[in-house]
PDB file of N, CA and C in Angstrom:
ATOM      1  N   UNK U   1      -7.817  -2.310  -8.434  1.00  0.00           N
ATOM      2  CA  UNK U   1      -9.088  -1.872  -7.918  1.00  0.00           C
ATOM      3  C   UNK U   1      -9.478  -0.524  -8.512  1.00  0.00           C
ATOM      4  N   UNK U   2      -8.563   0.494  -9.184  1.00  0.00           N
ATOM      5  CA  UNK U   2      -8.746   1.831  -9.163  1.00  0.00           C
ATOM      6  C   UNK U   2      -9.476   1.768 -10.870  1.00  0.00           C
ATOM      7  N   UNK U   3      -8.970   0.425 -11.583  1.00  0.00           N
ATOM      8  CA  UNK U   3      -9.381   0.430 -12.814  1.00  0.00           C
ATOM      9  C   UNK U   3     -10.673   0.285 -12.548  1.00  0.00           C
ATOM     10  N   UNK U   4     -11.213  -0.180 -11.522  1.00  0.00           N
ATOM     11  CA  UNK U   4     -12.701  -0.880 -11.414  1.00  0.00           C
ATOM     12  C   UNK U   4     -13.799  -0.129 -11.305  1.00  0.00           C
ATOM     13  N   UNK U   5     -13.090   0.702 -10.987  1.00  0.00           N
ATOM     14  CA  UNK U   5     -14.234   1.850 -10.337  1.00  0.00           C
ATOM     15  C   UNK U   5     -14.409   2.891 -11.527  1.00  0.00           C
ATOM     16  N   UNK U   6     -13.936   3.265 -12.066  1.00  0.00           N
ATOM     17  CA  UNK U   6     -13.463   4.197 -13.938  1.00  0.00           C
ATOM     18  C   UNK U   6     -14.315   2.949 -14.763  1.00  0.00           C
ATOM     19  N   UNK U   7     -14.262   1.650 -14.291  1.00  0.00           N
ATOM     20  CA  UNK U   7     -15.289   0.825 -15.685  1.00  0.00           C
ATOM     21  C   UNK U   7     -16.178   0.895 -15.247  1.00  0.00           C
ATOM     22  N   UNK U   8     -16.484   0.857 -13.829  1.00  0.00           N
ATOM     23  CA  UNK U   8     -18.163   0.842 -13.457  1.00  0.00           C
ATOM     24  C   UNK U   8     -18.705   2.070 -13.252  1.00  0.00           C
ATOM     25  N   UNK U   9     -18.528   3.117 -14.617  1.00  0.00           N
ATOM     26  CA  UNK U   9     -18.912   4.423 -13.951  1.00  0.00           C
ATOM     27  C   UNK U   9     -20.287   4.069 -15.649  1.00  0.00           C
ATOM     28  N   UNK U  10     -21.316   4.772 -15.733  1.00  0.00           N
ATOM     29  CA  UNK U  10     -22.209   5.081 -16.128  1.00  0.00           C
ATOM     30  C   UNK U  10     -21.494   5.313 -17.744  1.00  0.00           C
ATOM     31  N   UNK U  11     -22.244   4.877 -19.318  1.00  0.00           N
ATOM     32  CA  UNK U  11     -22.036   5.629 -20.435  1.00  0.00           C
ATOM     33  C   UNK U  11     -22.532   6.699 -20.207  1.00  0.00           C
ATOM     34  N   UNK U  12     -22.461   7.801 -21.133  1.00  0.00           N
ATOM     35  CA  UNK U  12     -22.831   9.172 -21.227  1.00  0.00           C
ATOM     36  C   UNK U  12     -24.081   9.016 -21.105  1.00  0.00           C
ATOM     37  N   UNK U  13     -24.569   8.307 -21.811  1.00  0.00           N
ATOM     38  CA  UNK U  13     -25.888   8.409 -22.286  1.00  0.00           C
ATOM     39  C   UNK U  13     -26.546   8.457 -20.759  1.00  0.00           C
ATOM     40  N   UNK U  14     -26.637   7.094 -19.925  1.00  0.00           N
ATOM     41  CA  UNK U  14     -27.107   7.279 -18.684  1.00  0.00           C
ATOM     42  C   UNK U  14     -26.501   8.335 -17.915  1.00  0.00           C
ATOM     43  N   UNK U  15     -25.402   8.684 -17.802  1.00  0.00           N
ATOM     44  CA  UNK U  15     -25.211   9.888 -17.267  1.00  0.00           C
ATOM     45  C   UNK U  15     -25.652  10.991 -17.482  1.00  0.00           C
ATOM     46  N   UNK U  16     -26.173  11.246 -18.931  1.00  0.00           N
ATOM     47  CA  UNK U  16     -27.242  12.338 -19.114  1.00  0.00           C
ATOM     48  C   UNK U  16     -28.509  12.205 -18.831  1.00  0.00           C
ATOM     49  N   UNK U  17     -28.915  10.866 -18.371  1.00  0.00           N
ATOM     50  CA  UNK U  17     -30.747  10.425 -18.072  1.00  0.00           C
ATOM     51  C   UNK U  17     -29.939  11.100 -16.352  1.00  0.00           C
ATOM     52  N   UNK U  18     -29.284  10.610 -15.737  1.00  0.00           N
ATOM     53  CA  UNK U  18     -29.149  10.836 -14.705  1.00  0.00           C
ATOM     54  C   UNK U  18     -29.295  12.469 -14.181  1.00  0.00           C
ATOM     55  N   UNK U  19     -28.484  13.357 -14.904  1.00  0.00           N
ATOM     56  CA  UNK U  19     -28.291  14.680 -14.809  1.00  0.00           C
ATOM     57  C   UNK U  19     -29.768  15.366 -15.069  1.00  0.00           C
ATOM     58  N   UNK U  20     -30.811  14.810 -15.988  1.00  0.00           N
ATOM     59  CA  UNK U  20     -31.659  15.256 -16.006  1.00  0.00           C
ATOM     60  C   UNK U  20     -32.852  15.376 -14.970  1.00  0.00           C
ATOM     61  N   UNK U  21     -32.693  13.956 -14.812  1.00  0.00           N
ATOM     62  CA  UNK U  21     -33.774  13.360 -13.059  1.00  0.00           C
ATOM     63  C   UNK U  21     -33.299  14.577 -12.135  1.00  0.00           C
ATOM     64  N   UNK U  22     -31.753  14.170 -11.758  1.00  0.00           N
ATOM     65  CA  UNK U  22     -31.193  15.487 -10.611  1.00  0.00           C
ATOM     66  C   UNK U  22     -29.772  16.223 -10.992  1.00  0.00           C
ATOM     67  N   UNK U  23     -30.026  17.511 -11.319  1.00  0.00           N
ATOM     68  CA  UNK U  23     -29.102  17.850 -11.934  1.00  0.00           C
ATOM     69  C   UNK U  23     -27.570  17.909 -10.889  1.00  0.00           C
ATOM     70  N   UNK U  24     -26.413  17.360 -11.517  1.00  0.00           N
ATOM     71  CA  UNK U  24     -25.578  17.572 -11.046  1.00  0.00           C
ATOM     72  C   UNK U  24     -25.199  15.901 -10.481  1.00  0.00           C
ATOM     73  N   UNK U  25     -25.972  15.088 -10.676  1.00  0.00           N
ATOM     74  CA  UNK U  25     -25.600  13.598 -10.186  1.00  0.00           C
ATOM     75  C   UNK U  25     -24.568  12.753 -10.494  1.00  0.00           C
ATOM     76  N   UNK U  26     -24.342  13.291 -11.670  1.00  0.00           N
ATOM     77  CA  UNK U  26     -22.849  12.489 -12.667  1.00  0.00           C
ATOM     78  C   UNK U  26     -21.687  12.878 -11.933  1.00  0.00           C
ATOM     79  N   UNK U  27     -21.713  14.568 -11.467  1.00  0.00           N
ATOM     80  CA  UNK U  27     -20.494  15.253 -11.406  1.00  0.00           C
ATOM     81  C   UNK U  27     -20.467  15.053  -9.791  1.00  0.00           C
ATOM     82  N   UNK U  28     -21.327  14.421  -8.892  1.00  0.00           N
ATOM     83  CA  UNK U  28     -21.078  14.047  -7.621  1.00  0.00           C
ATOM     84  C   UNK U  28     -20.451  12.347  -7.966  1.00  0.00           C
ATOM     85  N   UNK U  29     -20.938  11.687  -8.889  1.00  0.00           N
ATOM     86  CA  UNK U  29     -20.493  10.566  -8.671  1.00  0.00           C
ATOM     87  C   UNK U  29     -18.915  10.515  -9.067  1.00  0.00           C
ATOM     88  N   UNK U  30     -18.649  11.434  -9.539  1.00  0.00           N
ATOM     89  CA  UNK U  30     -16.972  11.505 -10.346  1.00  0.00           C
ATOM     90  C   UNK U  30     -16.610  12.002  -9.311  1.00  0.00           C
ATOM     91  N   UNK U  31     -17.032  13.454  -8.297  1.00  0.00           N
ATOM     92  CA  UNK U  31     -16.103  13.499  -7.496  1.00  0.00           C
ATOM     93  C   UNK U  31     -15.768  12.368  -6.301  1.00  0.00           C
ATOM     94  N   UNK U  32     -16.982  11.781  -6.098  1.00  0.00           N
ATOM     95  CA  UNK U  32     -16.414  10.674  -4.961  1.00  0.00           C
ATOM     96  C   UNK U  32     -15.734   9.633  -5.565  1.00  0.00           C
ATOM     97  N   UNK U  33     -15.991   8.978  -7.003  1.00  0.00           N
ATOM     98  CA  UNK U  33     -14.774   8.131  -7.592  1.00  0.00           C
ATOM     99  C   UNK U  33     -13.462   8.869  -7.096  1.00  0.00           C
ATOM    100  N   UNK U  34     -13.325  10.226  -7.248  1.00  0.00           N
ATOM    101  CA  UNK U  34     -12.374  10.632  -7.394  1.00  0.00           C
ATOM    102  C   UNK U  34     -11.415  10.831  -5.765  1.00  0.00           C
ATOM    103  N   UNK U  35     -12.311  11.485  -4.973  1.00  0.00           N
ATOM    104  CA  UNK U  35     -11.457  11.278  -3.356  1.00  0.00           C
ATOM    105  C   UNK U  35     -11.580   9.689  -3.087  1.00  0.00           C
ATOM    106  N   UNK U  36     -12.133   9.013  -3.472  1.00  0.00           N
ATOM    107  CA  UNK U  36     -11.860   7.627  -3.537  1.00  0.00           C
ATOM    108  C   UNK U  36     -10.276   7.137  -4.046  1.00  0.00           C
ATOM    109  N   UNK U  37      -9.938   7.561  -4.594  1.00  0.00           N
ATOM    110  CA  UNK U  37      -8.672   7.256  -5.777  1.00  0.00           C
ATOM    111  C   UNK U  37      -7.657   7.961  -4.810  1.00  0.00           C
ATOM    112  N   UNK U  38      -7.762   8.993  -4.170  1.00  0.00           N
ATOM    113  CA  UNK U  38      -7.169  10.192  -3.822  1.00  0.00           C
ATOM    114  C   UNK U  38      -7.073   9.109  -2.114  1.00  0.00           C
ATOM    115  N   UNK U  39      -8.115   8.386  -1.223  1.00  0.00           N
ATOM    116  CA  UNK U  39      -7.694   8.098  -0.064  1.00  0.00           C
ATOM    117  C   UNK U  39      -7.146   7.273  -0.362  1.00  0.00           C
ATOM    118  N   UNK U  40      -7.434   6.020  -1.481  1.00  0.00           N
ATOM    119  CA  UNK U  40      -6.624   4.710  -1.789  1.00  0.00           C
ATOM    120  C   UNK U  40      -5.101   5.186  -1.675  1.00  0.00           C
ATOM    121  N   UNK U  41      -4.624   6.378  -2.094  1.00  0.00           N
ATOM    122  CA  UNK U  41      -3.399   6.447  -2.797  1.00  0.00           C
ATOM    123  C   UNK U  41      -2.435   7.064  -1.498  1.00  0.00           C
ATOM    124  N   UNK U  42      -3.643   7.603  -0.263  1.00  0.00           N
ATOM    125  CA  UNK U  42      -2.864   7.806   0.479  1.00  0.00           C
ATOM    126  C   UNK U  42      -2.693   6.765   1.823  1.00  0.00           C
ATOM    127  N   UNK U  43      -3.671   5.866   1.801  1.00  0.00           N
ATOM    128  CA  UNK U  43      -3.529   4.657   2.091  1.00  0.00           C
ATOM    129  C   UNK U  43      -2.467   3.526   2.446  1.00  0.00           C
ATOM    130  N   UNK U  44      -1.987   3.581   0.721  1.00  0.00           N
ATOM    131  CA  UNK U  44      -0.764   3.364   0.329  1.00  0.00           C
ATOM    132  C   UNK U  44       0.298   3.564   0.375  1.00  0.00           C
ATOM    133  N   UNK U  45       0.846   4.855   0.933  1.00  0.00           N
ATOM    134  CA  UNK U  45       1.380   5.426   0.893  1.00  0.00           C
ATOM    135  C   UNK U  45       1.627   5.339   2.885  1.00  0.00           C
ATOM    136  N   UNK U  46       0.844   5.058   3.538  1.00  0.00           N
ATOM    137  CA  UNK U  46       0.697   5.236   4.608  1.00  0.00           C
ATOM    138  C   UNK U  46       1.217   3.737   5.269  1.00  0.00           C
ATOM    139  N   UNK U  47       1.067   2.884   4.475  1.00  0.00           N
ATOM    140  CA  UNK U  47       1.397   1.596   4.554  1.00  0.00           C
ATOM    141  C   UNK U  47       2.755   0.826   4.334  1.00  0.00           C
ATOM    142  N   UNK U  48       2.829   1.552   2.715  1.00  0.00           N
ATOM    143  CA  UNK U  48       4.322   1.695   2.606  1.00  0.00           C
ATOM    144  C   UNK U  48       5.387   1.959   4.113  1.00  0.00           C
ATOM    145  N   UNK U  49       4.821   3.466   4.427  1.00  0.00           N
ATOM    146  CA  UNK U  49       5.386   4.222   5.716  1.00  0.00           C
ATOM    147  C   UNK U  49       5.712   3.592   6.945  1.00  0.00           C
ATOM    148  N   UNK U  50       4.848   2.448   7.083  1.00  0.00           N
ATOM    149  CA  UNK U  50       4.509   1.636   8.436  1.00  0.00           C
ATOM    150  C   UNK U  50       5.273   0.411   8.305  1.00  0.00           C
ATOM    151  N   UNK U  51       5.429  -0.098   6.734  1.00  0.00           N
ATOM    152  CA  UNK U  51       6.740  -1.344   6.513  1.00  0.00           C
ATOM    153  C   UNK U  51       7.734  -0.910   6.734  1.00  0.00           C
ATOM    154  N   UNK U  52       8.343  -0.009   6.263  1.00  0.00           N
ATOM    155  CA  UNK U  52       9.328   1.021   6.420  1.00  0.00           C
ATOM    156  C   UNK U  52       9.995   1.086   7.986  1.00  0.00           C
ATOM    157  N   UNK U  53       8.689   1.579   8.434  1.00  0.00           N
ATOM    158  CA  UNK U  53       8.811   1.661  10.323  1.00  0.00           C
ATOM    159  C   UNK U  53       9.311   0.058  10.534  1.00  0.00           C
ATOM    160  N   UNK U  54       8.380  -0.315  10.767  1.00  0.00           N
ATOM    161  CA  UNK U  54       8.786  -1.868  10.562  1.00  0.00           C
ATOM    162  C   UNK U  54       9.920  -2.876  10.558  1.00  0.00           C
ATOM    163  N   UNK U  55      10.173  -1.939   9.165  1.00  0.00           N
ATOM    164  CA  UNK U  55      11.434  -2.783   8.808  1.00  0.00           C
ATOM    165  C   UNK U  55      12.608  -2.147   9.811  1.00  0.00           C
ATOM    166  N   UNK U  56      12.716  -0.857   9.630  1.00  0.00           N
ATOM    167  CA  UNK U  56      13.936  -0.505  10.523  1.00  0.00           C
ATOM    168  C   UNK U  56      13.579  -0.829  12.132  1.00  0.00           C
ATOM    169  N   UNK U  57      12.643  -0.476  12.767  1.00  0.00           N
ATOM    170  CA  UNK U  57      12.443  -1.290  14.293  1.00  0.00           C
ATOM    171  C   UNK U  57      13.198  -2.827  14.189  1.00  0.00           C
ATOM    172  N   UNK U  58      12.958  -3.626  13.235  1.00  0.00           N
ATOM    173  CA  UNK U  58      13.318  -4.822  13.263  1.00  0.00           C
ATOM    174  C   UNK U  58      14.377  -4.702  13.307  1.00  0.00           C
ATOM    175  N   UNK U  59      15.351  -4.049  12.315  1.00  0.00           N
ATOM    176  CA  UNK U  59      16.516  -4.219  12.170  1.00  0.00           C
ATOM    177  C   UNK U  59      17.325  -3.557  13.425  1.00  0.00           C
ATOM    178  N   UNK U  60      16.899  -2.447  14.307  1.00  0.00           N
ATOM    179  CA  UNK U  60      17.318  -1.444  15.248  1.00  0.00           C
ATOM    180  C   UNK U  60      17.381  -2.598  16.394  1.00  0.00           C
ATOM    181  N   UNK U  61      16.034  -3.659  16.635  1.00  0.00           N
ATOM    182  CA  UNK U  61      16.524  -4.241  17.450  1.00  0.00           C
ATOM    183  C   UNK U  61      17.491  -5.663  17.353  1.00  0.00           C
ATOM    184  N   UNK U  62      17.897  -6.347  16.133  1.00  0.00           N
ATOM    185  CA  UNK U  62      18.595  -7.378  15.747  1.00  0.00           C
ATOM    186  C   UNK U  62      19.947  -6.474  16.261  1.00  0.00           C
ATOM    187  N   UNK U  63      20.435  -5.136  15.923  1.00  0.00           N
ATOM    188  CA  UNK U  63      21.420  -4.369  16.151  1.00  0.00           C
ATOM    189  C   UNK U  63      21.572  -4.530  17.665  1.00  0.00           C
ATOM    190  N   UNK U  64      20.577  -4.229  17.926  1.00  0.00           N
ATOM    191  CA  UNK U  64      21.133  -4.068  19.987  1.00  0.00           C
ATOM    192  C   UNK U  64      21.111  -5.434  20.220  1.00  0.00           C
ATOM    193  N   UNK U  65      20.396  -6.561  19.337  1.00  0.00           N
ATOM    194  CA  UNK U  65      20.912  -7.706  20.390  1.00  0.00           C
ATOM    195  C   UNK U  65      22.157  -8.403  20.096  1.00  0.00           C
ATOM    196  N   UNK U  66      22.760  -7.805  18.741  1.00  0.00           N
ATOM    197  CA  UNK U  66      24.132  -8.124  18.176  1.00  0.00           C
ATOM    198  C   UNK U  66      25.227  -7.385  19.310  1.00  0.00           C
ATOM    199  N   UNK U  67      24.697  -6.739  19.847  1.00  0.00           N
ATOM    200  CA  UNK U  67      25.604  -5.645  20.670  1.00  0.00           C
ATOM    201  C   UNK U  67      25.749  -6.267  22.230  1.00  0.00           C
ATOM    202  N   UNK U  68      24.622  -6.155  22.523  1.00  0.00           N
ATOM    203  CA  UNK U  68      24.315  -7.212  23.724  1.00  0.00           C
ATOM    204  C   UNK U  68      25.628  -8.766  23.405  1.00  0.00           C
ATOM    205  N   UNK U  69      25.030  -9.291  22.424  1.00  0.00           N
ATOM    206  CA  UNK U  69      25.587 -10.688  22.116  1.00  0.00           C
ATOM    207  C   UNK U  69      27.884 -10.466  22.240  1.00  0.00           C
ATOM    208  N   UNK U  70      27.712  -9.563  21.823  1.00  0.00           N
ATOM    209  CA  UNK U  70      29.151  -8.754  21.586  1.00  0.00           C
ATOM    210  C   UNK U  70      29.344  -8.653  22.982  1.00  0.00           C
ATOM    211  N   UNK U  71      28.665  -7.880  23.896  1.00  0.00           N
ATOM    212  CA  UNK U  71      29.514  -7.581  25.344  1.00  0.00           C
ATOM    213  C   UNK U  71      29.102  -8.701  26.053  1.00  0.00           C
ATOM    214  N   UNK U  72      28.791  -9.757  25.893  1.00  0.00           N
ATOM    215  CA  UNK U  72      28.516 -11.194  26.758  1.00  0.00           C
ATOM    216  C   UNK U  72      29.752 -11.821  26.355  1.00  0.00           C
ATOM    217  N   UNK U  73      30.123 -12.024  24.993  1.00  0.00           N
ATOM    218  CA  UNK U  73      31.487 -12.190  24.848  1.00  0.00           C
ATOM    219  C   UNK U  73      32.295 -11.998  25.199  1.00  0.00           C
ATOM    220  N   UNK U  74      32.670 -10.245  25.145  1.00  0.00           N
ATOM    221  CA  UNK U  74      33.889  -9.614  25.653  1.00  0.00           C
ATOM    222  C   UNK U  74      34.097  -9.575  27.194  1.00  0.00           C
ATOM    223  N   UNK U  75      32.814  -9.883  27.943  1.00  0.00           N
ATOM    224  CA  UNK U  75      33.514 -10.562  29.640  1.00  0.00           C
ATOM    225  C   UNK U  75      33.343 -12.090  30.076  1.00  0.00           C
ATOM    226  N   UNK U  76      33.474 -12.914  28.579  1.00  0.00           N
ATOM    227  CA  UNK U  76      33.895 -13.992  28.904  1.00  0.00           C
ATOM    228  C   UNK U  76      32.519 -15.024  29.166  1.00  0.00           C
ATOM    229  N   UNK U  77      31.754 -15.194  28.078  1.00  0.00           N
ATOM    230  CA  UNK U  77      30.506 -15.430  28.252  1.00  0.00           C
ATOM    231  C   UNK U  77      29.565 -15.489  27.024  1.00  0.00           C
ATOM    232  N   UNK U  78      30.278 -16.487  26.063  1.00  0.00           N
ATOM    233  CA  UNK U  78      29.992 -15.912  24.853  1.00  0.00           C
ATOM    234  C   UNK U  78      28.567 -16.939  24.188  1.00  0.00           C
ATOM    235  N   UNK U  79      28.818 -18.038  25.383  1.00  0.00           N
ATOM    236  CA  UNK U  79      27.229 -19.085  25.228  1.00  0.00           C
ATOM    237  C   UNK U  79      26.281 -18.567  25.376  1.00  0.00           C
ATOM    238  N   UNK U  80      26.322 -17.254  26.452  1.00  0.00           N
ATOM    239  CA  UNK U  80      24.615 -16.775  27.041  1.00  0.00           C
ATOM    240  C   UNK U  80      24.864 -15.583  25.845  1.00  0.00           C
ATOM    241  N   UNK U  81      25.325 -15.031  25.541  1.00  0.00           N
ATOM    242  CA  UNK U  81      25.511 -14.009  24.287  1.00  0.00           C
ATOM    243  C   UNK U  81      24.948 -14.523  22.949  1.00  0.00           C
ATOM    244  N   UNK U  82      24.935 -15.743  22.369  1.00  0.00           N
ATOM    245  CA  UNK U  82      25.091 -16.458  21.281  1.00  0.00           C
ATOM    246  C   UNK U  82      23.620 -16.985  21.877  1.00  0.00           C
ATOM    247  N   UNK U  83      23.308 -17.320  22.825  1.00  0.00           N
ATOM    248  CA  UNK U  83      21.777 -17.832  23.172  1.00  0.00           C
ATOM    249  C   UNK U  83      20.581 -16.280  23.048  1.00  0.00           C
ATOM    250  N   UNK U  84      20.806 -14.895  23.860  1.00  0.00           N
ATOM    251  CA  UNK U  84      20.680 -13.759  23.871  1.00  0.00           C
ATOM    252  C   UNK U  84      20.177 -13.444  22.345  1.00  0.00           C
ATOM    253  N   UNK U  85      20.979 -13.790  21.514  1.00  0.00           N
ATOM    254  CA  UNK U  85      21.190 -13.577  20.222  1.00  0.00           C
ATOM    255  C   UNK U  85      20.428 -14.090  19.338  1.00  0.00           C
ATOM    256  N   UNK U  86      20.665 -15.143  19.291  1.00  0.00           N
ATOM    257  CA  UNK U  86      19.802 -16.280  19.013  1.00  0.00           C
ATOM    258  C   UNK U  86      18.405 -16.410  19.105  1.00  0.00           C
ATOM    259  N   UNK U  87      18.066 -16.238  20.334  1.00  0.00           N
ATOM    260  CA  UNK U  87      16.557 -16.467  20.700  1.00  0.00           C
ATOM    261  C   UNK U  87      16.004 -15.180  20.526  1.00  0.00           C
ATOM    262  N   UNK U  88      16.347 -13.867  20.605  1.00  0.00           N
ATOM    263  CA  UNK U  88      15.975 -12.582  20.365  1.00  0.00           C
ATOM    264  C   UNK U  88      15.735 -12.392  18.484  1.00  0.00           C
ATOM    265  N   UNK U  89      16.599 -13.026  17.901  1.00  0.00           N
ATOM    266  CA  UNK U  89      16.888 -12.918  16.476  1.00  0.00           C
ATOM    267  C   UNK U  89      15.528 -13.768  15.804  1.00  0.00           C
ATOM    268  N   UNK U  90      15.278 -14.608  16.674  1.00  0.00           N
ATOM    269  CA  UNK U  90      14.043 -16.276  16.271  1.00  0.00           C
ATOM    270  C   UNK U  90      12.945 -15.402  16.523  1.00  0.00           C
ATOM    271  N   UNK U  91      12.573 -14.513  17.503  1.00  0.00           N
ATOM    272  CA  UNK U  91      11.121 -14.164  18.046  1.00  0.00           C
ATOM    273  C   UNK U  91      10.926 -13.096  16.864  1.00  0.00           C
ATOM    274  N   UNK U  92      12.040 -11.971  16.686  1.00  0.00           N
ATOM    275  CA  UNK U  92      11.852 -11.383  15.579  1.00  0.00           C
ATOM    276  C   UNK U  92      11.372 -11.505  14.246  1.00  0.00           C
ATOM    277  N   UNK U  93      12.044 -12.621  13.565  1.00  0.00           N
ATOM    278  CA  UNK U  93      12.058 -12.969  12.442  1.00  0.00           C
ATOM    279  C   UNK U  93      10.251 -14.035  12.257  1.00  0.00           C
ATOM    280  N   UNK U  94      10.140 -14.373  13.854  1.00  0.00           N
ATOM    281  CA  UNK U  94       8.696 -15.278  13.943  1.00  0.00           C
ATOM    282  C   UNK U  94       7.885 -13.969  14.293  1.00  0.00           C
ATOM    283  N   UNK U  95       7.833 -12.586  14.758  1.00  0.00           N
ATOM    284  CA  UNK U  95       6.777 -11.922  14.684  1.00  0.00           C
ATOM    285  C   UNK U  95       6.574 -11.210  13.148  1.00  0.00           C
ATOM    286  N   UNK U  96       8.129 -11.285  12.596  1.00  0.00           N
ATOM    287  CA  UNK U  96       7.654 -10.648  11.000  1.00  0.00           C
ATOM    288  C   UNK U  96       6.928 -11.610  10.072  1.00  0.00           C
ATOM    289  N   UNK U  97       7.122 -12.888  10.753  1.00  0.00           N
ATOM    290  CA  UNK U  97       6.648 -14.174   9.357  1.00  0.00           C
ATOM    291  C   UNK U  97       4.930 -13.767   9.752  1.00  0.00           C
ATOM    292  N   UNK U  98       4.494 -13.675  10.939  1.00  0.00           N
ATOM    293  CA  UNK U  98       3.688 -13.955  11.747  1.00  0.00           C
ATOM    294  C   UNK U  98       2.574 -13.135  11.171  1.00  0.00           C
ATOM    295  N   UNK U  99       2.954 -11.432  10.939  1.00  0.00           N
ATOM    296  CA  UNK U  99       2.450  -9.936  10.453  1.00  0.00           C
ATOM    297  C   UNK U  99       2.278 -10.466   9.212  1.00  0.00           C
ATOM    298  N   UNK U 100       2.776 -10.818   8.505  1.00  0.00           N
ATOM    299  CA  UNK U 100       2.752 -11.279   6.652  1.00  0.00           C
ATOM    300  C   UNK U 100       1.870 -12.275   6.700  1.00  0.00           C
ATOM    301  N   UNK U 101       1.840 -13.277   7.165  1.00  0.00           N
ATOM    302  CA  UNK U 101       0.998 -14.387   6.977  1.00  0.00           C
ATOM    303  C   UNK U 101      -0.636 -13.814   7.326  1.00  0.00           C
ATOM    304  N   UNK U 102      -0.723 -12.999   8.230  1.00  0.00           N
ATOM    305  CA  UNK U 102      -1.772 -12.452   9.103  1.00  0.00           C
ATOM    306  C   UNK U 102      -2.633 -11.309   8.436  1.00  0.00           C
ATOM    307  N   UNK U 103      -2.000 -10.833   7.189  1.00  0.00           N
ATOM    308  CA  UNK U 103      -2.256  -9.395   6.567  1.00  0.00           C
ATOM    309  C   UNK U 103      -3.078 -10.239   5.219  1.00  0.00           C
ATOM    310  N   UNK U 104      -4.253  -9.699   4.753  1.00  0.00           N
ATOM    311  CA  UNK U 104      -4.891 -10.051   3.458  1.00  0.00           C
ATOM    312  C   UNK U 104      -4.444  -9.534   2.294  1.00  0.00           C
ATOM    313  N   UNK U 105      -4.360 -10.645   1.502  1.00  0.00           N
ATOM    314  CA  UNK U 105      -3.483 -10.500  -0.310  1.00  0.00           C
ATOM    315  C   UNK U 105      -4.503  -8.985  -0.677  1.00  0.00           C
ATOM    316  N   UNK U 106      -3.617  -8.457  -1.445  1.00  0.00           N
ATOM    317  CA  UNK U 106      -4.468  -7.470  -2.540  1.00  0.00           C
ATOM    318  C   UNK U 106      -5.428  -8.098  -3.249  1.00  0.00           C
ATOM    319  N   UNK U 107      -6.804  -7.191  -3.232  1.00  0.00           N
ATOM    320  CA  UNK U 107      -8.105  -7.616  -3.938  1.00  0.00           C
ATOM    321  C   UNK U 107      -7.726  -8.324  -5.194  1.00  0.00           C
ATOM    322  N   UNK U 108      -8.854  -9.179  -5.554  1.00  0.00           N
ATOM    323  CA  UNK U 108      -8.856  -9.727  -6.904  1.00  0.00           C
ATOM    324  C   UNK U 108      -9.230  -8.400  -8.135  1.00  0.00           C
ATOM    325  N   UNK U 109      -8.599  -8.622  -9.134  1.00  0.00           N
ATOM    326  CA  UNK U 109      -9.167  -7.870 -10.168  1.00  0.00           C
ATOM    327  C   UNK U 109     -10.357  -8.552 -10.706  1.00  0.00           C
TER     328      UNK U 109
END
């Protein structure tokens, strides 16, 4: 997307018809290309941050229900532990399929 916006910017030439009509029009349109480029990137970056979150929440709670599943065992009870486990491990793995399927592909070029 970031290439798209750098091809659809004006040749010189119109950028100098432009500057003449109102001076200074080229160098507003570059700076908003430009905090344009600048929110995309923090965007990204913000998103990254939130899979990240994500990912470890997921994994923090597969951990406690491995733990859980562990002390259902150790007092003799290792079906409702292994079910605990089980069905906690399924809802997880079905709310992450769930978030991915639900989220829109990156723009077309």
């Amino acid at each position: 997307m970031a290439h798209r916006r750098w091809a659809d910017l004006p040749a010189a030439e119109q950028a100098e018809q432009w500057d003449q009509v109102s001076p200074g029009t080229f160098h507003r349109v570059m700076a908003s290309v430009q905090r344009t480029e600048r929110h995309d990137r923090l965007m990204d970056r913000a998103d990254l941050v939130l899979r990240a979150l994500g990912l470890f929440a997921g994994l923090g709670a597969v951990t406690i229900l491995g733990m859980t599943a562990a002390h259902f065992g150790s007092i003799g009870a290792p079906t409702q532990g292994l079910g605990v486990f089980g069905a906690g491990s399924a809802s997880i793995v079905g709310a992450f399929l769930t978030v991915r399927r639900s989220r829109p592909g990156p723009p077309a070029r």
